[in-house]
Amino acid sequence: MVAAISEQIPTDLEPIFRSQPKLSPEERALVLRAYHYAAKAHEGVKRDGGEPYITHPVAVAQILADLRLDAPTLAAALLHDVVEDVEGIGIEDIERTFGAEVARLVDGVTKLEKLPTNTDAMKGGKAGNREAETLRKIFLSMNNDIRVVLIKLADRLHNMRTLGYVSPERQIRKARETLDIFAPLANRLGMWQMKWELEDLSFRYLNPEKYREIAAQLDIRRAEREQYLETVKARLIKEISAEGIPIVQISARPKHIYSIYRKMERKRVSFDQIYDIHALRVIVPEKGQCYQVLGVVHNIWRPIPGELDDYIGAPKNNFYQSLHTAVIDDQGKTIEVQIRTPEMHENAEYGIAAHWRYKEGTAHDKVFEERLRYLRRLIESAAEDVGADSDPQEFVKAMRSDVFQSRVYVFTPKGDVIDLPSGATPIDFAYHIHTDVGHRCRGARVNGIQVPLDYRLKSGDRVEIITGNKRAGPSLDWLNPSLGYVQTSRARHKIQAWFKRVGRENNIALGRNVVDRELRRLGLSAKPREEVAALFGYSKVDDFFAAVGYGDISAPNIATKVLEADRKAQREAAAATLTPNTEAHTRPVNVSDGIDIMGGSGMLITLGRCCNPVRGDPIVGYITRGKGVTVHRADCPNVINSLEPERFINVTWGSSVERAYPVPILITAYDREGLLRDIGAITANENVNIADLRVQVRNSIASIFLTIELENLDQLSRILAKIEMLPNVIEARRRVSV
Ligand code: MN
């Protein structure tokens, strides 16, 4: 019987059966039938590279066989393009011929392929919708049967391997999508091999020069590196054996081009500075022995402080387990060592796919079920927060922030562990505990010490939320992305929902406050609110306030729009009123389009002390006697009231941002200890200098006159907002002196 089957096996199926030798005769027969069915369906069709189409499903099945996936998955992989591409074959045909399980898998993959039609895309009207929709479908199918996603990943991997035959535009698009969606997905599923290969293949098309450069460098050093690693290996084998620990395997770890590139970028170093990092992997039978080997390694070579990671004691959330350390040998070379058991190694290589591998015991499978449940919970809660019929872009944003990112593990005061995406704040924590705790969150203590609400939680932190009274609500500032109060989509949506609920009247009042505060901060209090509303397309000012109150329009949005409009109006006004005079007037410079005050015009440029213009402000130049040009804000009273309009010229801020500009600000606060230190911390965080500082205290109210050196106005809005959030501060605004 077995012999009879093997006689019929086509040559291209042989490697598949070799990779997955544990299939029963019935299972082999299923795979074989799927192969013949697909070969017939795709008959006569060629791929872009010219080879018969069937080579593609076979290659996809091979990738999955290497992951040791089960027979229904392999059969579905062989059939995955049949329903999509072949006229006259429907999913009912697959179900009739191959049964419900295979049909369900094929149907899942086919549905993933079907992207939104033109009308759908037009409804959304956004370029990224297609990508968003793909990702959404993948996540939803992950919730049904994760094997569908594994087939899709294998399909993508083979398409990336054969990407050389398609048009350059398609190459870039596919590579981008792979790097953005499929590689992080493989990583999240713990499939490291797949992740590396997808990344390297994408990188090759997205940055071909860099890819070739690194590949060539790796090649040149290969012999040298391999020789060195052999010596290190021999030494390790000797020392580990001397301790009586059996070794399953010691091997050099392959280097991945994209990860080298990332490391070079991250550390801002050249290839030479990282090439001599040598990586070894030691596999020993038992967990306890992993720690013994660690001791041996640290005994032979000097460990680098801070480089020891115990992912056995505290596994990464994508199922990864291993000990990592880095040491320095006698010649000063860095050696990275990973230590793990065969089972941990299998998990690291195959990730979630290991669940379907044929194996003896079942204890292991329980662990995987547990982890799969965890992953599903993450996806479900993110999907729930966004809402079922929301914009696909929103969904993708939620997945990116809540599911793809690495996570931090923190404790409640009772000692329960809560995990949140890294970058999460006490507000995210509060909303995770309970929506009401979030709404009423007024402060937080981490490890017993009070922290600001934009504090980034770290693993191991013990977090305690300080709540206000029952009627307290969230602050609109929490929705302001530049303030960084909220990281999770859950918190964001709960806050938005709160503001939608509190009603229009309330929102109008809230919105008016935000608008007033923002304009005051920018020194533009006098600007009619109707004009500002019109900039956002609102004819009724109350509608505009309500939109701000709901959190649909944020304070920085307002600042940017208002300043842009001002600049434009100023440019037009200047062109209309000042240009006619320019011809008549003799000046030491030739001005047609305005002087770029940042560029080398050769003129002496001074910034007006009366109004202290900041980059981004509408400005005009004033020709002074013997002093070149003084630059004023366009609304400076000295300009408006000037009796000599012919001395004004157009000037622009130009493009260089190297020089900082002083902005005077005034902070009013109830005096307290440490206030100046807190303000200093904010400016230091923003990389902004303090040029001048003066403090007056009267009746315990402090007036702090501060001059900070800025590069642009976006920064100003953020810094003022942050200072205003400090305890005891009443107001922080730009000082517009006259
Ligand atoms: Mn395909």
XYZ file of C-alpha atoms and ligand atoms in Angstrom:
739
model
C 0.000 0.000 0.000
C 2.652 2.490 1.040
C 4.837 1.430 -1.882
C 1.953 1.913 -4.256
C 1.469 5.489 -3.110
C 5.128 6.387 -3.294
C 5.222 5.191 -6.884
C 2.590 7.763 -7.780
C 4.252 10.655 -5.987
C 5.190 13.383 -8.446
C 8.778 14.593 -8.046
C 7.766 18.027 -6.818
C 5.771 16.530 -3.927
C 8.617 14.346 -2.665
C 10.387 17.072 -0.652
C 7.071 17.931 1.015
C 6.625 14.386 2.261
C 10.269 14.286 3.308
C 9.826 17.447 5.411
C 6.686 16.104 7.030
C 7.380 12.362 7.372
C 4.744 11.705 10.025
C 1.692 11.835 7.753
C -0.446 8.699 7.716
C -1.144 7.017 4.352
C -4.626 8.571 4.354
C -3.172 11.994 4.993
C -0.672 11.565 2.200
C -3.473 10.544 -0.099
C -5.358 13.746 0.760
C -2.323 15.904 -0.053
C -1.745 13.991 -3.243
C -5.352 14.445 -4.375
C -5.134 18.157 -3.650
C -1.992 18.333 -5.745
C -3.582 16.653 -8.766
C -6.720 18.764 -8.461
C -4.706 22.010 -8.323
C -2.351 20.957 -11.130
C -5.324 20.305 -13.384
C -7.092 23.536 -12.402
C -4.020 25.695 -13.082
C -3.036 23.758 -16.197
C -1.597 25.917 -18.969
C -1.279 28.970 -16.700
C 2.165 30.476 -16.175
C 3.549 32.670 -13.426
C 5.244 36.020 -14.088
C 8.598 34.241 -14.216
C 7.383 31.846 -16.928
C 7.184 28.631 -14.869
C 3.932 26.625 -14.586
C 1.536 28.130 -12.038
C 1.366 24.950 -9.941
C 4.966 25.583 -8.775
C 3.597 28.386 -6.591
C 1.077 26.374 -4.506
C 3.652 23.585 -4.259
C 6.246 26.014 -2.883
C 3.702 27.372 -0.393
C 2.899 23.834 0.772
C 6.634 23.149 1.071
C 7.133 26.123 3.398
C 4.298 24.832 5.574
C 5.661 21.276 5.484
C 8.983 22.638 6.756
C 6.999 24.064 9.655
C 5.583 20.504 10.028
C 1.989 21.576 9.645
C -0.800 19.036 9.329
C -2.295 17.446 6.210
C -5.425 19.648 5.891
C -3.158 22.726 5.941
C -0.885 21.275 3.259
C -3.872 20.319 1.101
C -5.397 23.778 1.538
C -2.047 25.368 0.644
C -2.000 23.419 -2.625
C -5.568 24.547 -3.349
C -5.258 28.088 -2.040
C -5.464 29.893 -5.389
C -7.936 27.579 -7.096
C -11.197 29.229 -6.058
C -9.785 32.730 -6.470
C -8.139 32.261 -9.860
C -9.915 29.468 -11.699
C -13.180 30.097 -13.459
C -15.863 27.532 -12.671
C -14.505 26.167 -9.380
C -16.367 27.258 -6.270
C -15.820 26.607 -2.606
C -18.681 24.021 -2.734
C -16.598 21.984 -5.170
C -13.674 21.987 -2.749
C -15.922 20.983 0.119
C -17.474 18.135 -1.873
C -14.086 16.805 -2.942
C -11.932 17.453 0.148
C -14.324 17.866 3.055
C -15.305 20.707 5.364
C -11.994 21.332 7.104
C -9.935 21.856 3.941
C -12.745 23.898 2.406
C -12.876 26.177 5.429
C -9.150 26.848 5.209
C -9.262 27.537 1.456
C -12.272 29.794 1.940
C -10.430 31.731 4.650
C -7.420 32.331 2.410
C -9.651 33.266 -0.543
C -11.521 35.814 1.566
C -8.224 37.346 2.620
C -7.379 37.843 -1.045
C -10.594 39.644 -1.841
C -9.751 43.240 -1.197
C -12.241 46.088 -1.151
C -13.699 46.946 -4.523
C -13.366 50.405 -6.011
C -16.596 51.610 -4.478
C -15.453 50.563 -1.016
C -12.161 52.320 -1.521
C -13.937 55.431 -2.705
C -16.166 55.432 0.328
C -13.145 55.480 2.587
C -11.302 57.757 0.223
C -7.921 57.002 1.742
C -4.892 55.489 0.102
C -4.035 53.206 2.985
C -7.478 51.603 3.111
C -6.500 48.612 1.069
C -3.666 47.796 3.392
C -5.856 48.463 6.391
C -8.547 46.162 5.094
C -6.024 43.356 4.469
C -4.730 43.593 7.971
C -8.202 43.693 9.420
C -9.190 40.553 7.575
C -6.038 38.798 8.690
C -6.714 39.600 12.311
C -10.293 38.519 12.118
C -9.388 35.209 10.471
C -6.701 34.728 13.107
C -9.566 34.579 15.512
C -11.223 31.712 13.644
C -8.435 29.393 12.552
C -4.886 30.598 12.752
C -3.833 28.093 10.071
C -5.456 30.424 7.516
C -2.970 33.095 8.529
C -0.075 30.631 8.351
C -1.034 29.739 4.762
C -1.264 33.432 3.937
C 2.184 34.063 5.434
C 3.683 31.185 3.433
C 1.961 32.508 0.289
C 3.482 35.938 0.907
C 6.906 34.475 1.606
C 6.979 32.630 -1.702
C 5.677 35.658 -3.582
C 8.474 37.724 -1.995
C 11.064 35.127 -3.008
C 9.886 35.431 -6.607
C 9.269 39.172 -6.624
C 12.016 39.773 -9.203
C 9.604 39.182 -12.084
C 7.039 41.866 -11.395
C 7.116 45.605 -12.152
C 9.269 47.880 -9.945
C 6.196 49.734 -8.609
C 4.615 46.474 -7.564
C 7.897 45.348 -6.000
C 8.059 48.438 -3.821
C 4.400 48.222 -2.846
C 4.585 44.543 -1.935
C 7.864 44.982 -0.066
C 6.486 47.895 1.940
C 3.346 45.949 2.816
C 5.428 42.935 3.822
C 7.668 44.965 6.087
C 4.700 46.828 7.615
C 2.248 43.981 8.061
C 3.500 40.474 7.407
C 6.903 40.555 9.124
C 5.474 42.036 12.375
C 2.708 39.463 12.172
C 5.213 36.599 11.884
C 7.080 38.103 14.813
C 3.942 38.330 16.911
C 3.241 34.674 16.126
C 6.769 33.819 17.268
C 7.870 32.620 13.829
C 11.377 34.001 13.767
C 12.658 32.266 10.667
C 9.736 33.572 8.680
C 10.112 37.048 10.127
C 13.815 37.306 9.237
C 13.338 36.109 5.710
C 10.384 38.423 5.051
C 12.387 41.347 6.396
C 15.491 40.604 4.364
C 13.495 40.121 1.161
C 11.577 43.369 1.674
C 14.723 45.269 2.526
C 16.334 44.041 -0.670
C 13.687 45.850 -2.730
C 13.219 48.872 -0.529
C 16.899 49.712 -0.142
C 18.811 47.714 -2.764
C 22.134 49.604 -2.417
C 22.355 49.145 1.312
C 21.267 45.526 1.006
C 24.025 44.723 -1.488
C 26.594 46.633 0.522
C 25.924 44.693 3.726
C 25.663 41.363 1.903
C 29.043 41.977 0.250
C 30.668 42.952 3.550
C 29.331 39.808 5.209
C 30.782 37.775 2.393
C 34.259 39.290 2.665
C 34.537 38.542 6.375
C 32.906 35.147 6.234
C 36.035 32.968 6.305
C 37.649 34.997 9.057
C 34.503 34.939 11.151
C 33.872 31.251 10.723
C 37.397 30.377 11.735
C 37.152 32.442 14.885
C 33.796 30.921 15.796
C 35.249 27.425 15.446
C 37.858 28.220 18.115
C 35.236 29.658 20.427
C 33.003 26.636 19.901
C 35.801 24.180 20.673
C 36.564 25.992 23.908
C 32.913 26.017 24.962
C 32.420 22.320 24.204
C 35.444 21.489 26.334
C 34.359 23.573 29.311
C 30.692 22.548 29.231
C 31.607 18.860 28.938
C 34.003 19.229 31.873
C 30.950 20.160 33.971
C 29.255 16.945 32.879
C 26.500 18.720 30.933
C 25.420 16.949 27.734
C 25.318 19.200 24.678
C 22.604 18.834 22.068
C 24.089 21.397 19.715
C 26.357 24.416 19.525
C 26.097 26.460 16.385
C 26.860 29.867 14.969
C 23.773 31.974 14.549
C 23.106 33.206 11.048
C 23.287 36.965 10.571
C 20.337 38.714 9.041
C 20.962 41.632 6.761
C 17.988 43.701 7.820
C 18.791 43.278 11.510
C 22.393 44.357 10.892
C 21.084 47.392 9.055
C 18.712 48.242 11.893
C 21.519 47.895 14.392
C 23.776 50.177 12.348
C 21.015 52.772 12.149
C 20.037 52.500 15.775
C 23.556 52.729 17.139
C 24.707 55.053 14.359
C 27.767 52.958 13.676
C 29.375 51.513 10.564
C 29.452 47.881 9.552
C 33.020 47.584 10.825
C 31.909 48.475 14.310
C 29.429 45.634 14.559
C 30.798 42.961 12.282
C 32.873 41.438 15.028
C 29.843 40.631 17.115
C 29.875 36.879 17.080
C 26.747 34.992 17.887
C 26.517 31.436 19.155
C 23.630 29.286 20.230
C 23.969 26.500 22.783
C 21.244 23.873 23.113
C 21.212 21.620 26.185
C 18.573 19.056 27.221
C 17.129 20.706 30.326
C 16.135 24.069 31.702
C 18.388 23.768 34.774
C 21.337 23.038 32.524
C 20.726 26.283 30.626
C 21.569 28.200 33.795
C 24.613 25.952 34.414
C 25.894 26.737 30.921
C 25.354 30.422 31.620
C 27.633 30.043 34.649
C 30.281 28.351 32.518
C 30.165 31.103 29.891
C 30.475 33.839 32.495
C 33.333 31.949 34.067
C 35.418 31.791 30.885
C 34.762 35.288 29.581
C 33.893 38.626 31.104
C 30.132 39.306 31.001
C 29.028 42.722 29.722
C 26.859 44.338 32.405
C 23.228 44.817 31.467
C 23.348 42.335 28.604
C 21.947 39.345 30.473
C 18.307 38.642 29.601
C 16.445 35.778 31.191
C 13.594 34.999 28.804
C 13.182 31.618 30.483
C 12.157 33.056 33.828
C 10.208 35.848 32.106
C 9.247 34.724 28.571
C 8.632 37.323 25.901
C 5.003 37.694 24.985
C 5.496 36.135 21.562
C 6.261 32.777 23.221
C 10.024 33.172 22.975
C 12.164 31.533 25.665
C 15.952 31.623 25.940
C 18.830 32.955 28.015
C 20.798 35.754 26.353
C 24.150 37.054 27.444
C 27.048 38.915 25.899
C 30.686 38.530 26.944
C 34.083 39.893 25.953
C 36.902 37.499 25.138
C 40.625 37.953 25.823
C 41.123 39.791 22.525
C 38.305 42.210 23.305
C 35.857 40.653 20.858
C 32.172 40.572 21.718
C 30.429 37.202 21.772
C 26.668 36.903 22.094
C 25.446 33.593 23.476
C 21.897 32.236 23.504
C 21.179 29.218 25.678
C 18.005 27.110 25.468
C 16.503 23.615 25.443
C 15.476 21.819 22.227
C 11.843 22.528 23.000
C 12.480 26.245 23.477
C 14.451 26.206 20.265
C 11.591 24.645 18.385
C 9.247 27.307 19.724
C 11.649 30.034 18.712
C 11.927 28.726 15.182
C 8.330 27.721 14.508
C 6.382 29.889 16.915
C 2.693 29.275 16.891
C 3.065 26.791 14.043
C 4.652 24.374 16.513
C 1.177 23.764 17.864
C 0.245 21.635 14.877
C 3.436 19.671 14.751
C 3.160 15.983 15.365
C 4.607 15.198 18.716
C 4.296 12.737 21.494
C 3.306 14.425 24.778
C 0.474 16.925 25.019
C 1.636 19.057 27.968
C 3.348 21.331 25.517
C 0.191 21.846 23.498
C -1.596 23.127 26.570
C 0.977 25.906 26.824
C 0.317 26.839 23.230
C -3.427 26.818 23.662
C -2.888 29.173 26.555
C -0.772 31.529 24.475
C -3.102 31.441 21.539
C -5.908 32.376 23.890
C -3.837 35.309 25.118
C -3.281 36.516 21.571
C -6.960 36.187 20.756
C -7.856 38.131 23.856
C -5.567 40.975 22.786
C -7.141 41.071 19.344
C -10.677 40.831 20.633
C -10.270 43.580 23.160
C -8.673 45.893 20.612
C -11.433 45.138 18.087
C -14.097 45.691 20.695
C -12.666 49.047 21.734
C -12.698 50.338 18.187
C -16.176 49.048 17.404
C -17.253 46.608 14.717
C -18.206 48.949 11.890
C -15.480 51.515 12.303
C -13.073 52.839 9.716
C -10.561 50.088 8.837
C -7.766 52.610 9.418
C -8.880 52.954 13.025
C -8.833 49.222 13.431
C -5.319 48.965 12.058
C -4.158 51.737 14.354
C -5.559 49.837 17.310
C -3.874 46.602 16.207
C -0.571 48.348 15.685
C -0.583 49.935 19.103
C -2.191 47.139 21.107
C -1.197 43.880 19.438
C 2.024 44.383 17.494
C 3.943 46.398 20.017
C 5.969 44.915 22.787
C 4.338 45.084 26.158
C 5.075 46.073 29.738
C 3.927 44.106 32.752
C 2.880 46.141 35.766
C 1.243 45.391 39.103
C -1.924 46.622 40.757
C -1.662 47.541 44.468
C -3.079 44.075 45.202
C -0.296 42.447 43.201
C -2.288 41.446 40.102
C -0.314 41.590 36.873
C -1.643 43.798 34.075
C -0.005 43.916 30.683
C -0.152 46.978 28.470
C 1.539 48.042 25.247
C 4.935 49.580 25.914
C 4.691 53.338 26.212
C 1.474 53.023 28.214
C 0.807 55.638 30.902
C -1.023 55.608 34.260
C -4.123 56.794 32.357
C -3.988 53.717 30.124
C -3.609 51.628 33.244
C -6.598 53.326 34.874
C -8.824 52.688 31.851
C -7.648 49.122 31.743
C -8.767 48.606 35.343
C -12.176 50.152 34.801
C -13.684 52.850 32.609
C -14.780 54.791 35.688
C -11.326 54.646 37.234
C -10.040 56.103 33.963
C -12.561 58.942 33.892
C -11.830 59.818 37.507
C -8.048 59.441 37.291
C -6.399 62.557 38.713
C -2.954 61.327 39.627
C -0.840 58.233 40.064
C 1.775 56.759 42.334
C 4.317 54.352 40.941
C 6.192 52.284 43.517
C 4.864 54.689 46.139
C 6.097 57.851 44.437
C 3.808 60.341 42.745
C 4.426 60.540 38.986
C 3.030 62.781 36.228
C 0.180 61.296 34.211
C 2.328 61.050 31.086
C 4.837 58.822 32.904
C 5.835 55.785 30.805
C 5.203 52.624 32.785
C 8.029 50.122 33.082
C 7.789 46.388 33.641
C 7.651 45.672 37.352
C 6.115 49.028 38.310
C 3.472 48.908 41.013
C 0.797 51.399 39.975
C -1.796 53.065 42.137
C -4.364 55.452 40.676
C -5.526 58.501 42.604
C -9.142 59.244 41.685
C -11.196 62.399 41.956
C -14.837 62.571 43.017
C -17.630 60.624 41.357
C -18.515 63.357 38.910
C -14.969 63.986 37.702
C -14.333 63.430 34.003
C -11.317 63.035 31.730
C -9.396 66.034 30.423
C -9.430 66.954 26.744
C -5.658 67.232 26.942
C -5.554 63.452 27.231
C -6.640 63.269 23.598
C -3.934 65.674 22.453
C -1.446 63.338 20.759
C 1.515 65.650 21.232
C 1.141 65.495 25.002
C 1.447 61.712 25.089
C -1.054 61.003 27.849
C -2.642 58.020 26.199
C -1.188 55.094 24.334
C -3.915 52.450 24.093
C -6.843 52.652 21.718
C -9.032 51.484 24.588
C -8.354 54.600 26.652
C -8.626 56.856 23.605
C -12.029 55.527 22.670
C -13.360 55.598 26.205
C -12.316 59.240 26.538
C -13.889 60.178 23.209
C -17.058 58.373 24.178
C -17.180 60.332 27.434
C -16.945 63.650 25.632
C -19.602 62.623 23.142
C -21.897 61.748 26.018
C -21.559 64.897 28.063
C -23.686 66.725 25.536
C -23.418 69.577 23.153
C -23.732 72.483 25.581
C -20.942 71.151 27.673
C -18.787 70.486 24.644
C -19.304 73.981 23.327
C -18.148 75.400 26.652
C -15.188 73.024 26.794
C -14.245 73.758 23.208
C -14.470 77.508 23.720
C -12.078 77.209 26.629
C -9.577 75.249 24.585
C -9.733 77.720 21.697
C -9.396 80.718 24.017
C -6.477 79.159 25.826
C -4.654 78.211 22.650
C -5.043 81.657 21.068
C -3.981 83.335 24.303
C -0.899 81.179 24.455
C 0.012 82.207 20.950
C -0.563 85.890 21.663
C -3.511 86.018 19.250
C -6.377 86.510 21.685
C -7.960 89.215 19.592
C -8.530 86.986 16.596
C -12.278 86.670 15.836
C -13.461 83.133 16.649
C -15.615 83.051 13.493
C -12.460 83.348 11.413
C -10.876 80.430 13.218
C -14.017 78.328 12.801
C -14.057 79.131 9.073
C -10.525 77.786 8.732
C -11.913 74.383 9.686
C -14.918 74.751 7.390
C -17.452 75.620 10.091
C -19.873 78.445 9.378
C -21.317 78.357 12.897
C -18.842 79.057 15.623
C -20.712 76.854 18.124
C -20.382 73.842 15.844
C -16.672 74.481 15.752
C -16.452 74.750 19.553
C -18.421 71.521 19.880
C -16.025 69.708 17.534
C -13.128 70.896 19.662
C -15.051 69.842 22.756
C -15.585 66.339 21.382
C -11.857 66.089 20.809
C -12.176 65.858 17.016
C -10.005 68.956 16.647
C -7.016 69.249 18.966
C -5.228 72.310 20.316
C -2.129 71.820 18.120
C -4.437 71.511 15.066
C -5.811 74.936 15.918
C -2.379 76.500 16.405
C -1.070 75.161 13.119
C -4.124 76.173 11.070
C -4.313 79.663 12.559
C -0.645 80.395 12.101
C -0.608 79.070 8.565
C -3.585 81.232 7.635
C -2.002 84.262 9.239
C 1.186 83.747 7.348
C -0.665 83.413 4.077
C -2.784 86.496 4.660
C 0.303 88.409 5.615
C 2.125 87.364 2.490
C -0.778 88.490 0.325
C -1.199 91.773 2.151
C 2.491 92.479 1.942
C 2.487 91.757 -1.754
C -0.434 94.115 -2.312
C 0.682 97.057 -0.220
C 4.426 96.933 -0.062
C 5.546 95.714 -3.442
C 4.674 98.848 -5.413
C 7.155 100.803 -3.335
C 10.021 98.421 -3.739
C 10.930 99.551 -7.242
C 11.080 103.172 -6.299
C 13.294 102.662 -3.357
C 17.015 102.069 -3.579
C 18.218 99.449 -1.200
C 21.480 97.698 -0.579
C 19.916 94.367 -1.501
C 18.000 93.006 -4.388
C 14.658 91.767 -3.159
C 12.242 90.164 -5.530
C 10.619 87.449 -3.599
C 11.720 88.359 -0.117
C 14.940 87.830 1.774
C 15.508 84.464 3.238
C 16.594 85.641 6.631
C 18.127 82.305 7.437
C 20.097 82.149 4.242
C 23.266 83.997 3.455
C 21.824 87.164 1.977
C 24.897 89.039 3.121
C 22.713 91.479 4.988
C 22.835 92.258 8.624
C 19.619 90.826 10.054
C 18.340 91.704 13.523
C 15.198 90.376 15.173
C 13.010 93.155 16.562
C 13.327 93.414 20.336
C 9.879 94.949 20.540
C 7.992 91.885 19.331
C 10.497 88.984 19.298
C 9.307 87.147 16.186
C 9.458 83.349 16.223
C 9.969 81.130 13.265
C 6.543 80.563 11.751
C 5.165 84.011 12.623
C 4.117 86.298 9.780
C 6.983 88.809 9.526
C 8.146 91.879 7.657
C 11.584 93.425 7.346
C 12.280 97.063 8.191
C 15.239 98.768 6.613
C 17.182 100.619 9.255
C 19.842 103.277 8.814
C 23.207 101.581 8.896
C 21.917 98.465 10.613
C 20.653 96.370 7.735
C 17.209 94.879 8.236
C 15.214 94.447 11.406
C 12.593 91.703 11.349
C 9.274 92.347 13.077
C 6.121 90.376 13.576
C 3.615 91.578 10.998
C 1.218 92.572 13.763
C 3.835 94.465 15.787
C 2.404 97.884 16.708
C 5.643 99.460 15.496
C 4.891 98.098 12.063
C 1.187 98.864 12.030
C 1.704 102.430 13.209
C 4.758 103.128 11.106
C 4.659 106.331 9.056
C 7.191 105.083 6.549
C 5.681 102.033 4.811
C 8.228 102.311 1.994
C 10.918 101.098 4.342
C 9.288 97.687 4.715
C 10.366 94.746 2.602
C 9.204 91.169 2.284
C 11.222 88.694 4.248
C 10.709 84.963 4.732
C 11.914 82.552 7.327
C 13.785 80.454 4.807
C 14.429 76.764 5.177
C 17.318 76.315 7.547
C 16.451 75.585 11.144
C 19.866 75.613 12.660
C 19.453 78.771 14.643
C 17.225 78.956 17.651
C 14.862 81.867 18.233
C 14.144 83.416 21.593
C 10.522 83.457 22.701
C 9.599 85.301 25.863
C 6.972 83.563 27.918
C 5.215 84.397 31.141
C 4.244 81.758 33.650
C 1.907 82.611 36.513
C 1.725 80.179 39.409
C 1.052 79.789 43.110
C 4.622 79.669 44.315
C 5.904 76.302 45.444
C 9.171 74.536 45.971
C 10.594 72.778 42.923
C 8.514 74.710 40.398
C 11.535 76.033 38.485
C 13.110 72.596 38.483
C 9.942 71.112 36.953
C 9.840 73.795 34.268
C 13.511 73.181 33.557
C 12.816 69.474 33.156
C 10.153 70.196 30.533
C 12.383 72.468 28.466
C 15.305 70.058 28.782
C 13.063 67.259 27.580
C 12.161 69.276 24.512
C 15.816 70.110 23.901
C 15.145 73.780 24.311
C 17.498 76.288 25.910
C 16.508 78.770 28.534
C 18.066 82.072 27.506
C 16.753 84.272 30.252
C 14.914 83.796 33.530
C 13.422 86.255 35.992
C 11.074 85.536 38.897
C 8.818 87.909 40.826
C 6.830 86.726 43.807
C 4.001 88.869 45.096
C 1.353 87.670 47.584
C 2.673 84.137 47.004
C 1.858 84.390 43.284
C 4.984 83.859 41.212
C 5.442 85.521 37.832
C 8.167 83.761 35.926
C 9.554 85.614 32.939
C 11.313 83.087 30.832
C 12.908 83.286 27.432
C 13.250 79.982 25.663
C 15.052 79.359 22.401
C 12.860 77.576 19.897
C 12.986 76.298 16.380
C 9.312 76.361 15.493
C 5.870 77.183 16.776
C 4.655 73.601 17.097
C 7.152 73.239 19.874
C 5.849 76.343 21.623
C 2.272 75.110 21.822
C 3.418 71.813 23.307
C 5.778 73.328 25.870
C 3.200 75.839 27.092
C 0.611 73.085 27.393
C 3.006 70.937 29.386
C 3.989 73.752 31.734
C 0.317 74.510 32.328
C -0.190 70.931 33.427
C 2.308 71.332 36.277
C 0.854 71.514 39.776
C 0.183 75.105 40.966
C 0.641 76.686 37.547
C -2.218 79.038 36.713
C -1.217 80.034 33.234
C 1.657 79.854 30.754
C 1.611 81.989 27.649
C 3.717 83.743 25.144
C 4.569 87.299 26.165
C 3.788 89.756 23.438
C 5.461 92.937 24.558
C 4.883 96.262 22.928
Mn -0.917 32.527 -3.858
